[in-house]
XYZ file of C-alpha atoms in Angstrom:
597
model
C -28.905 31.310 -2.563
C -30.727 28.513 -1.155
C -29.308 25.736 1.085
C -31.553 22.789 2.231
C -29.971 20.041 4.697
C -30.383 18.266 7.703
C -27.115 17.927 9.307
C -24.061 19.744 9.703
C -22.900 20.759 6.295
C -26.061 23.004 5.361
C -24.890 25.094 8.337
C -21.522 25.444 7.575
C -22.431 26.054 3.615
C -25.009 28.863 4.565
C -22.488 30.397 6.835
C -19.771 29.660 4.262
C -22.134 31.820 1.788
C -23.256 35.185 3.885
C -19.815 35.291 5.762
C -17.402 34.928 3.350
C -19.374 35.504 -0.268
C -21.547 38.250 1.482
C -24.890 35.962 -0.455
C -28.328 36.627 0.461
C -29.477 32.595 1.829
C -32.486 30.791 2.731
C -31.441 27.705 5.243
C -34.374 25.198 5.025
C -33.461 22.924 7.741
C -35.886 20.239 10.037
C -38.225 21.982 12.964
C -35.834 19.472 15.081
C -32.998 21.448 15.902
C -31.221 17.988 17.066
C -31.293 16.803 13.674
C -29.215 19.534 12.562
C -26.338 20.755 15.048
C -25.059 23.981 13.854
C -21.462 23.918 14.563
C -19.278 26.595 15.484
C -17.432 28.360 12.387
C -14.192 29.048 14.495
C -11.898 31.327 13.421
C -14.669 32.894 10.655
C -17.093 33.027 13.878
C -16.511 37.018 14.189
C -17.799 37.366 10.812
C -20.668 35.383 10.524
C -22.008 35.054 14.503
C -24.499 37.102 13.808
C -25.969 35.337 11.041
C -26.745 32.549 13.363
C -28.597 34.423 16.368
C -30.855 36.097 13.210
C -31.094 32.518 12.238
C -32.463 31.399 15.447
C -34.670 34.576 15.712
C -35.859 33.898 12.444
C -36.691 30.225 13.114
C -38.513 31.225 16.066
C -41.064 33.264 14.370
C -40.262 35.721 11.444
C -40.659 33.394 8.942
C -43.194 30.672 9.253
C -42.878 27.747 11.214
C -43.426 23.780 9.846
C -46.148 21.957 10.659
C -46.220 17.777 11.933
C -46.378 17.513 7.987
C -43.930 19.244 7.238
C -45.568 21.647 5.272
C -45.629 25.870 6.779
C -48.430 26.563 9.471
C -48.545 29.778 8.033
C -48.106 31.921 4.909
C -43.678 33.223 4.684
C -43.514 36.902 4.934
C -40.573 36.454 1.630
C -38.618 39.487 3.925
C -34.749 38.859 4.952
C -32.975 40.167 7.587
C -29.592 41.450 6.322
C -29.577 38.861 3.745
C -30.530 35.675 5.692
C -33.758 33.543 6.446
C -34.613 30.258 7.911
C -36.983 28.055 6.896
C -38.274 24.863 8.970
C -39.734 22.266 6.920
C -39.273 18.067 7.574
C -39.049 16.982 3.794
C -37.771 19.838 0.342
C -41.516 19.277 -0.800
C -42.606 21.490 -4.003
C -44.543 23.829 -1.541
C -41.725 24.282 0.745
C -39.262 24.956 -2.442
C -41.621 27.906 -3.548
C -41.771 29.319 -0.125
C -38.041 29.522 0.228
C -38.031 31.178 -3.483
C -36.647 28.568 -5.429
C -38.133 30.231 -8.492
C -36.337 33.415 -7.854
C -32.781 32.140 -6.569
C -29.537 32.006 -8.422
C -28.224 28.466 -7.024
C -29.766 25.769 -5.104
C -27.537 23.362 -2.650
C -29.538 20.260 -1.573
C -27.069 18.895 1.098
C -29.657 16.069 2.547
C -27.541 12.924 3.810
C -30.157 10.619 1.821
C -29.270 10.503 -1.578
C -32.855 9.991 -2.799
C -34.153 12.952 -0.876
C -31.400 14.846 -2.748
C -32.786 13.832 -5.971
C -36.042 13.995 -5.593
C -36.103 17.968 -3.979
C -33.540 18.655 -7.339
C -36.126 17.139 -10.100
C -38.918 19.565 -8.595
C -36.359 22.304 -7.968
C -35.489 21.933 -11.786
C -39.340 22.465 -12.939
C -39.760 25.296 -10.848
C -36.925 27.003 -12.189
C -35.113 25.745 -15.128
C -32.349 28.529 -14.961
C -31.683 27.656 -11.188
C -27.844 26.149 -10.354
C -28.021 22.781 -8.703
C -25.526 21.378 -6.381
C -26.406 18.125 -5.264
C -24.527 15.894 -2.177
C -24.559 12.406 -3.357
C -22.615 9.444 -2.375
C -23.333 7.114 -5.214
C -20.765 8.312 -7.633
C -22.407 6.589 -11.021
C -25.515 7.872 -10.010
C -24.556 11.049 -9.681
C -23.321 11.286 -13.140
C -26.499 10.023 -14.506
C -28.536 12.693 -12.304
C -26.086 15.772 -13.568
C -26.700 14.747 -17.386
C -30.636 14.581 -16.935
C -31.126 17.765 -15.057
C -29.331 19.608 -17.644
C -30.578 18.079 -20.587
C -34.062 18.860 -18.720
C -33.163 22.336 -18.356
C -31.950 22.832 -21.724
C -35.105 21.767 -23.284
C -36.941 23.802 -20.653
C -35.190 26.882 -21.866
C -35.700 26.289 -25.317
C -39.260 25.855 -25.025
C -39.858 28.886 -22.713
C -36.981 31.363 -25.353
C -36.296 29.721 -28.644
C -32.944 28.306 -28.946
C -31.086 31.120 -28.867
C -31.820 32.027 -24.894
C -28.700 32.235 -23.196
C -28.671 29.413 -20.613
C -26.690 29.720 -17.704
C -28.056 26.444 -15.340
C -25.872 23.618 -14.791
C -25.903 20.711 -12.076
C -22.782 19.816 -9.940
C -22.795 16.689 -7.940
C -20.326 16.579 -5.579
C -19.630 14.034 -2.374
C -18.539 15.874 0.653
C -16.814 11.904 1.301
C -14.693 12.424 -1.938
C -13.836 15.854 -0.870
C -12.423 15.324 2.037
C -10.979 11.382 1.853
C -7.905 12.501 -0.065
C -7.543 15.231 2.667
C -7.465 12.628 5.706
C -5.751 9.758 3.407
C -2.786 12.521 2.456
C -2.675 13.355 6.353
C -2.337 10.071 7.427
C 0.334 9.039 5.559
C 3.966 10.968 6.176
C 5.360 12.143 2.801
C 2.289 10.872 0.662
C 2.032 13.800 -1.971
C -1.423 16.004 -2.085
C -2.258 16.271 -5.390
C -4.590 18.788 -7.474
C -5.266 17.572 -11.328
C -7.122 19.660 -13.898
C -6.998 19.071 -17.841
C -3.909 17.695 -18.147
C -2.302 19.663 -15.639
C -0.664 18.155 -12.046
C 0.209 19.904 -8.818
C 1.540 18.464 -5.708
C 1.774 20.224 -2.680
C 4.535 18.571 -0.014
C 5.590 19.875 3.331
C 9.388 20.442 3.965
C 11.833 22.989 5.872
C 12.224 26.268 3.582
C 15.764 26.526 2.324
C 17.701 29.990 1.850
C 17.189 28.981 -2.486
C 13.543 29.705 -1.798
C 13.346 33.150 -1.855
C 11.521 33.362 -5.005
C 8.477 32.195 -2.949
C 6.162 31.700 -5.887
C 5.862 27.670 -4.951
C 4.652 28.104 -1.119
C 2.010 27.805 -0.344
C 2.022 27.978 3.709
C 4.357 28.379 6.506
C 3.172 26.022 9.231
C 3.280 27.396 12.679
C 6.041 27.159 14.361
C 6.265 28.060 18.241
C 3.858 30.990 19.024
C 4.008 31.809 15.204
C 0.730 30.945 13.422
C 0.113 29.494 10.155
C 0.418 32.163 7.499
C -1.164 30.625 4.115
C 0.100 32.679 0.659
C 3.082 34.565 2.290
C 4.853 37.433 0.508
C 8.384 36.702 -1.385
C 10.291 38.497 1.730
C 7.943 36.544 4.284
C 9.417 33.432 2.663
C 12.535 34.831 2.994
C 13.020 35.092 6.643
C 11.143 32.165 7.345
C 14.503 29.997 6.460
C 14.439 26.706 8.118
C 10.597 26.759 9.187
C 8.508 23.963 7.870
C 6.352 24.952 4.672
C 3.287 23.270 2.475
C 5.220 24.066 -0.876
C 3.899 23.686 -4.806
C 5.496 21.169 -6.973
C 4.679 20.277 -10.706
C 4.548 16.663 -11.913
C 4.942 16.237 -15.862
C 2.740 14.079 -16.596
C -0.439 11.483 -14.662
C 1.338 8.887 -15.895
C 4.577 10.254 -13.977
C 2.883 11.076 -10.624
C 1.004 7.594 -10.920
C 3.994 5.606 -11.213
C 5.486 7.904 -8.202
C 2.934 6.134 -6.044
C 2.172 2.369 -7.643
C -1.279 1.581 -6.943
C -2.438 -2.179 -5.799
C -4.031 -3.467 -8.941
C -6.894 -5.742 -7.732
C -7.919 -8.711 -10.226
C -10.088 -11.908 -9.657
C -7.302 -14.179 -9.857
C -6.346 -15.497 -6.309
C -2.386 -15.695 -6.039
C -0.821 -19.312 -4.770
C 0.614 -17.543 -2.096
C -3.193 -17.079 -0.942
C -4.235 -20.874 -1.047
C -1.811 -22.436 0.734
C 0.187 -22.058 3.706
C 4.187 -21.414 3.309
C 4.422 -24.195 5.402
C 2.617 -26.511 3.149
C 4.539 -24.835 -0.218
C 7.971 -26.261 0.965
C 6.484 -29.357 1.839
C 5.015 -30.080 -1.600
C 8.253 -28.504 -2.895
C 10.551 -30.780 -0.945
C 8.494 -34.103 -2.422
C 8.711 -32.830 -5.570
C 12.476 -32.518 -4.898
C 12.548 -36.273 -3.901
C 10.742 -37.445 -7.020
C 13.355 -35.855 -8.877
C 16.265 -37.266 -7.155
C 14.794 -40.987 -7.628
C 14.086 -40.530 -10.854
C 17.734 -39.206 -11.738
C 19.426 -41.661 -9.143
C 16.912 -44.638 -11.307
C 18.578 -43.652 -14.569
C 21.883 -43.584 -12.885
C 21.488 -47.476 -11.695
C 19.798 -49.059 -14.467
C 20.791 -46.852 -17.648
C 17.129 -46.342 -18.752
C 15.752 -43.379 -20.397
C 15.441 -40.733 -18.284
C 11.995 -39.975 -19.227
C 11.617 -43.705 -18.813
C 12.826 -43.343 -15.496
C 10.814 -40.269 -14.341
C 7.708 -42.761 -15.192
C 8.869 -45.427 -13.848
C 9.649 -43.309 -10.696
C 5.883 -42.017 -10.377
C 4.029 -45.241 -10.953
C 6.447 -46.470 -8.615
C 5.415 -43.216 -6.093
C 1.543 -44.279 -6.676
C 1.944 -48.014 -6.332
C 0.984 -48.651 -9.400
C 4.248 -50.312 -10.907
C 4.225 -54.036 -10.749
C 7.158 -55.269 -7.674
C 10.426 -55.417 -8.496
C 10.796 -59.089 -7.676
C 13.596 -60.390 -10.718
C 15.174 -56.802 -10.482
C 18.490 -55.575 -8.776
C 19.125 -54.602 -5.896
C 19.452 -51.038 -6.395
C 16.145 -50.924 -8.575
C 14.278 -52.292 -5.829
C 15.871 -50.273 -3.067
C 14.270 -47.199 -5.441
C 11.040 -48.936 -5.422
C 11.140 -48.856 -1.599
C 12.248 -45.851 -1.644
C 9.378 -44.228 -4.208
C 6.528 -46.000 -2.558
C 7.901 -44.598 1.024
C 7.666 -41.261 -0.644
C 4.269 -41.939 -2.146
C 2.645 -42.621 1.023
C 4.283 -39.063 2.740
C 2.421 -37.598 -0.445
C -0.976 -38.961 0.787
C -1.254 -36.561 3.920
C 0.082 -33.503 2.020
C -2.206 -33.610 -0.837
C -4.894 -33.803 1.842
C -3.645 -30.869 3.760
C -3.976 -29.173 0.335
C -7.035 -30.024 -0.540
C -8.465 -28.544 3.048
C -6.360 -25.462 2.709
C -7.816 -24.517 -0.718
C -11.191 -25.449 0.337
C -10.427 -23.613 3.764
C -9.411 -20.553 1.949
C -12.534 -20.573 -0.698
C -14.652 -20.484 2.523
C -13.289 -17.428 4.184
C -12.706 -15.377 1.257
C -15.747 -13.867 1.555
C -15.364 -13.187 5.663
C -13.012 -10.555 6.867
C -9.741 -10.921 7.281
C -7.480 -10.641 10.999
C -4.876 -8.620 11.233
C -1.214 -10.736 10.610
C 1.435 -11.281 13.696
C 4.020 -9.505 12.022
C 2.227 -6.780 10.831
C 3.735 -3.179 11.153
C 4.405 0.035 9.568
C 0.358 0.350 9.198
C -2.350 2.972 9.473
C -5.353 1.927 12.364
C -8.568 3.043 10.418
C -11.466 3.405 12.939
C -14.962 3.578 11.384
C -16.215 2.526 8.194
C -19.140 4.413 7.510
C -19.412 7.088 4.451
C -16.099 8.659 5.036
C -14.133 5.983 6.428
C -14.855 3.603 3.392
C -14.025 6.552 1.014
C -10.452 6.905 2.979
C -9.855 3.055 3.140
C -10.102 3.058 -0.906
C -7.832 5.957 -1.082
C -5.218 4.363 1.538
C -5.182 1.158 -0.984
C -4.597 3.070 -3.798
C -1.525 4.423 -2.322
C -0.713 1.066 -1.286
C -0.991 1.746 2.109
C -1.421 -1.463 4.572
C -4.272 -0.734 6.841
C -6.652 -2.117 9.398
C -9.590 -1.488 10.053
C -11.821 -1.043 13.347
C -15.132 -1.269 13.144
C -18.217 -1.927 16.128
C -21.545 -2.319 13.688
C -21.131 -5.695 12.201
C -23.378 -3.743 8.871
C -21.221 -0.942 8.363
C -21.729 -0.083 4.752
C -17.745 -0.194 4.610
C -17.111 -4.014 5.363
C -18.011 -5.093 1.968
C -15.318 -2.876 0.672
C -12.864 -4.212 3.106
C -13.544 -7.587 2.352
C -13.084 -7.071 -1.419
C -9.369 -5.027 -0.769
C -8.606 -7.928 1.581
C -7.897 -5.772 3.884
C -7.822 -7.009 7.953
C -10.745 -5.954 9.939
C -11.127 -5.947 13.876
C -15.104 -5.840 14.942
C -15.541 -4.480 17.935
C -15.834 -0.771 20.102
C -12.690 0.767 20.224
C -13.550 2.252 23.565
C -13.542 -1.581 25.070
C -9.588 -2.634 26.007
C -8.257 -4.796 24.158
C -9.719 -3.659 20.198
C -6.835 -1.700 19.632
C -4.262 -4.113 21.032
C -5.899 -6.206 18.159
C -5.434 -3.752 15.708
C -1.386 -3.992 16.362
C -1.765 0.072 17.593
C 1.672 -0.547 18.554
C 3.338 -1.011 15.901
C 1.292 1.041 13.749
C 2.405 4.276 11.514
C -1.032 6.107 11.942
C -4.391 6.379 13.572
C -7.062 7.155 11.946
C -10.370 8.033 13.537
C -13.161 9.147 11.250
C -16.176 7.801 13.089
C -19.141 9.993 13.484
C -18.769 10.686 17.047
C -16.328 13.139 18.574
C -16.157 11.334 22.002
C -15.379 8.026 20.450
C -12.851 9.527 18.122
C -10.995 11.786 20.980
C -11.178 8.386 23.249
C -9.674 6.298 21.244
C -6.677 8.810 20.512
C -5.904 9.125 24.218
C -6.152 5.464 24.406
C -3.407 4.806 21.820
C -0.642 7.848 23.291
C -0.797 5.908 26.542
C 0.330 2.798 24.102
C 2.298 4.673 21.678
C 3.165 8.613 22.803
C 5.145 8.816 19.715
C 1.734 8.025 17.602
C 0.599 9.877 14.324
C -2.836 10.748 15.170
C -5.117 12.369 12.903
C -9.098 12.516 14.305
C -12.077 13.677 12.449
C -13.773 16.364 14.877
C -17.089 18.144 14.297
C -16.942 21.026 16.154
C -14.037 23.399 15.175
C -13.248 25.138 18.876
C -12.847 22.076 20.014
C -11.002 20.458 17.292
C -8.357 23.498 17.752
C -8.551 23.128 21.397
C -7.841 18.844 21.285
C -5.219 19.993 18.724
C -3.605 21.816 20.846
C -3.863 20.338 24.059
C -2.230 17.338 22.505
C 0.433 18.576 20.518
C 1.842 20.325 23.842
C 1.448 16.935 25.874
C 2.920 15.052 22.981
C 5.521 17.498 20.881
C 7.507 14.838 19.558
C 4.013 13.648 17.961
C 2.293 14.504 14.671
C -1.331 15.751 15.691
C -4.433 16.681 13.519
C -7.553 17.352 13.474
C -9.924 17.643 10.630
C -13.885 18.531 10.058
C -15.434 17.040 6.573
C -18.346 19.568 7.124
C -14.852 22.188 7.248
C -13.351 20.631 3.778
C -16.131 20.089 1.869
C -18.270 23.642 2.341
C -15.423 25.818 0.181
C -16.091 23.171 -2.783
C -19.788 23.388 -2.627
C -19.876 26.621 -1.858
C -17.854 27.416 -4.861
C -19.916 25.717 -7.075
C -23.015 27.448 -6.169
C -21.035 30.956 -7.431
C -20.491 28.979 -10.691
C -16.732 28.474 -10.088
C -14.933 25.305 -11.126
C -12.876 24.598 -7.399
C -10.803 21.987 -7.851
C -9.469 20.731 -5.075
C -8.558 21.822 -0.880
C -5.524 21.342 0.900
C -5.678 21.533 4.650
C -3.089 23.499 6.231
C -3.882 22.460 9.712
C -6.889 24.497 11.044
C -7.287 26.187 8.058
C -8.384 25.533 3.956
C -6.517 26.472 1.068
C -8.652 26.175 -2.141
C -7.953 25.660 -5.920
C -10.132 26.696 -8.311
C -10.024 27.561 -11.798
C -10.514 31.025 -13.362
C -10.814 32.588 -16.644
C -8.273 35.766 -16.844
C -11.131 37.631 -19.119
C -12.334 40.110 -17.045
C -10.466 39.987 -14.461
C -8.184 43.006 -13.876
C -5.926 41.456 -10.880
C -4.835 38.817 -13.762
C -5.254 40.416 -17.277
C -2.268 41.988 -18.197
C 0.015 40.813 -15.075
C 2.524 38.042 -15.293
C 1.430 34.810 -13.017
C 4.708 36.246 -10.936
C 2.726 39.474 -10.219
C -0.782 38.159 -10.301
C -0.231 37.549 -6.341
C -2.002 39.145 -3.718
C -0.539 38.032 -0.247
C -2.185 36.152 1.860
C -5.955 36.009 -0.465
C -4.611 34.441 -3.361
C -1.830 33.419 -6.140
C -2.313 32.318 -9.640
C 0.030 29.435 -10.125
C 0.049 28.217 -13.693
C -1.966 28.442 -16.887
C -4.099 25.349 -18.278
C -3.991 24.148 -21.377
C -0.162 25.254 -21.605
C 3.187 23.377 -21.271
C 5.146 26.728 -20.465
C 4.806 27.263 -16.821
C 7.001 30.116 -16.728
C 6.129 32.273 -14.103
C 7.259 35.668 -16.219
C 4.282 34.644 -18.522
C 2.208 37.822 -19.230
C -1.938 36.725 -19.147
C -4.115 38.204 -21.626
C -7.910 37.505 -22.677
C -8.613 33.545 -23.616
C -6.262 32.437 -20.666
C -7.122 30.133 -17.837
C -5.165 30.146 -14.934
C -5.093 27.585 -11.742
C -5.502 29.843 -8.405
C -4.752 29.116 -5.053
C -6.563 30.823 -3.005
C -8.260 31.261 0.618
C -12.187 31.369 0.877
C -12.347 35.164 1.147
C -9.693 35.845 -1.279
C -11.508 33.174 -3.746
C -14.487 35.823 -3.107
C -12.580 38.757 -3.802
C -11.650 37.360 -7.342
C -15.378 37.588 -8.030
């Protein structure tokens, strides 16, 4: 396996790969070591702390070190230490591809943050090796798709050059966003009772946490127990673990019918390019032009009431009256020109509203394409800070769960605004570490706060910040290094127990989904179970001897991994016995995932 990146995520992939998979991987990282922080792996430290000193050792000088062009000073020795090698190199160049052995590899993970340097390293990665399997990290979605389908058309007609068309071709390109991976992740954490929710062909599973009952002994829909005092989580327990584990709260497995079902469970805002009344003018302004309108009606009825005219005689009478353009009611009664008074009074209390219209519409036109402030009355809302890559792929999430939200932000060109701007959702510019941004934001009366900026400082500050406003907060922080996530975690859910706390790493949700797709497995989908990741992935029961010939009941093995329902099949009886030509939905932990292999 090779991994090429320059930030966090190649680290935690390559560890994710010799640690857990027990894969023989080339890291190609930058020669600046800055560039790249290689976090801590936490709890799976003890099993793969090793691999980063040989890392280091091999950086130094086993392997070949990059020159200022980013191109190896000298010739790579090809030899691995226990199964691992670094490479430094600036840029994936062809040369430094065939160095790391590209042509020789079984899977390739390009993990650059620049899309275009993803791309490019993949088109000379496919030439070298047409059988190789590409995962690519890109954050333009359409592109993506358009990238997957050329590589392996390219690869295909590679392979039937080289072997007729008979060779048996096993490439195949997976794009995946680390952003997409882990936004419904920090948009489901966020949000108290919003459903997590795992889809595949048809098929829709929703995992929920609530206190186990004494009815849920069967134990085949938990997933979790969630710590509880000095207990610690326990992911995939055993029927009888479930069993005395009455009242404790529990991540458990639900199945939803139908899409259309678990879409109309959470209505989504439906955006259009129509711009509702209630938009252009003020509420203030609505009754007044309702109240004149309420006038003209009364002097036209009253006017057919006096003279006995027609009343749609006198409801035109009334509004040339109302625009002065009747001629005076000189030779008239009394009570007809007490109306015309009366109508022209009301015609000139028109003037000024009409006006006042005509600004607020124009007003309104202006400004729709400027952010929006946050509304005095505002509550019940999630504070998102930072709208870079991940925050902009939670914000869209949030919306389509019809979640009100605002929106901090300091750098006036975050690549989020523009998607702000077109939700109409409220947006507070400034650095959330300055007093009075939050206050802004309406922190206290919010649900949630959100902060998935890029630094850890910022994000821990601003959570500190908002306890001493609100100690009964819902915090959930995005923190890069995973000691000291759990130790934040922790030190703030003893200071605040009355509190929801969490802590999240993307680099910590999206390796188990890239890493899965570099064995060829279909994952699809991670729940986080606070510190830890619980996976779903889809298998084939051919082969398999832990599923073939077991019921989904028995195919359980605690704490690694549970097969919860077969695809393609209505019947999700759990006394089901799987044979050859089944496909089964597994949840699973990262080293049980790699036992299945």
């Amino acid at each position: 396996m090779v991994v090429c990146g320059d930030d966090g995520l190649a680290h935690r992939l390559a560890a994710e790969l010799r640690g857990v998979y027990d894969e023989q991987v080339t890291l190609v990282v930058p020669p600046n070591r800055s560039t790249a922080r290689p976090p801590v792996v936490g709890r799976a430290r003890a099993a793969s702390a090793a691999l980063f000193d040989r890392m280091v050792s091999a950086a130094v000088g086993t392997v070949g070190r990059a020159g200022p062009t980013g191109q190896p000073t000298g010739p790579a020795t090809g030899q691995r230490t226990d199964g691992e090698a670094v490479l430094e190199a600036a840029e994936p160049t062809e040369a430094v591809l065939a160095e790391a052995g590209v042509a020789r590899a079984t899977a390739l993970a390009l993990v650059y943050d620049d899309d275009e340097t993803n791309i490019r390293a993949a088109l000379t990665a496919r030439r070298l090796n047409p059988r190789l399997r590409l995962v690519l990290r890109l954050y333009n979605r359409r592109l993506g798709q358009h990238i997957e389908e050329l590589l392996d058309q390219a690869a295909a007609l590679a392979a039937g050059d080289a072997a007729g068309p008979d060779a048996g071709l096993e490439a195949s390109t997976t794009v995946l966003s680390d952003a997409d991976t882990a936004a419904p992740v920090l948009a489901a954490t966020a949000v108290a009772g919003t459903s997590r929710v795992v889809q595949t062909e048809g098929l829709l599973l929703r995992a929920v946490e609530r206190p186990l009952s004494g009815e849920d002994g069967a134990g085949l829909s938990t997933l979790a127990l969630l710590s509880g005092g000095e207990q610690p989580p326990l992911l995939l327990p055993g029927d009888e673990e479930v069993r005395r584990a009455a009242g404790r709260q529990a991540v458990v497995l639900e199945h939803v019918s139908s899409p259309t079902d678990a879409e109309s469970a959470t209505p989504a805002r439906r955006l259009t390019g129509v711009m509702p009344l209630a938009s252009l003018f003020s509420r203030r302004l609505r009754w007044s032009l309702a109240g004149l309108v309420g006038c003209v009606v009364a002097l036209a009825v009253t006017l057919w009431l006096v003279t006995g005219i027609d009343p749609l005689r006198a409801c035109y009478i009334t509004l040339l009256d109302l625009f002065a353009i009747d001629d005076p009611a000189f030779k008239e009664p009394l009570g007809r020109q007490v109306l015309q008074l009366l109508s022209a009074l009301v015609g000139l209390l028109l003037l000024p509203v009409l006006l006042a219209a005509a600004l607020e519409a124009l007003g309104t036109f202006r400004t729709a394409s400027t952010l929006r402030r946050p509304p005095r009355g505002l509550s019940g809302h999630v504070v998102l800070l930072g709208l870079g890559k991940i925050g902009t792929r939670v914000l869209t999430r949030l919306r389509e769960l019809n979640v009100p939200v605002v929106c901090v932000e300091s750098d006036p060109e975050a690549r989020g605004l523009a998607t702000a701007r077109r939700l109409r959702v409220p947006v507070v510019l400034g650095d959330v570490t300055q007093e009075g941004v939050l206050e802004a934001a309406q922190i206290h009366r919010a649900r949630t706060l959100l902060a998935v900026t890029s630094a850890d400082t910022t994000n821990l500050e601003a959570v500190l910040y908002a306890r001493t406003v609100r100690p009964d907060l819902r915090v959930v922080l995005r923190l890069y290094d995973d000691d000291f996530a759990t130790a934040v975690y922790r030190t703030l859910r003893a200071a605040h127990p009355n509190a929801l706390t969490r802590s999240r790493s993307v680099t910590h949700l999206a390796a188990p989904a890239f890493a899965g797709a570099m064995l060829g497995r279909q994952v699809l989908g991670a729940i986080a179970v606070e510190r830890r990741v619980l996976l779903f992935a889809a298998v084939d029961v051919d082969g398999h001897p832990q599923l073939e010939g077991h019921t989904l009941r028995e195919a359980f093995h605690t704490g690694s991994w549970r097969a919860l329902a077969r695809l393609g099949h209505p019947d999700t009886s759990s006394e089901h016995v799987l044979e050859k030509g089944d496909r089964v939905v597994v949840a699973a932990t990262r080293r049980g995932l790699a036992e299945l292999r």
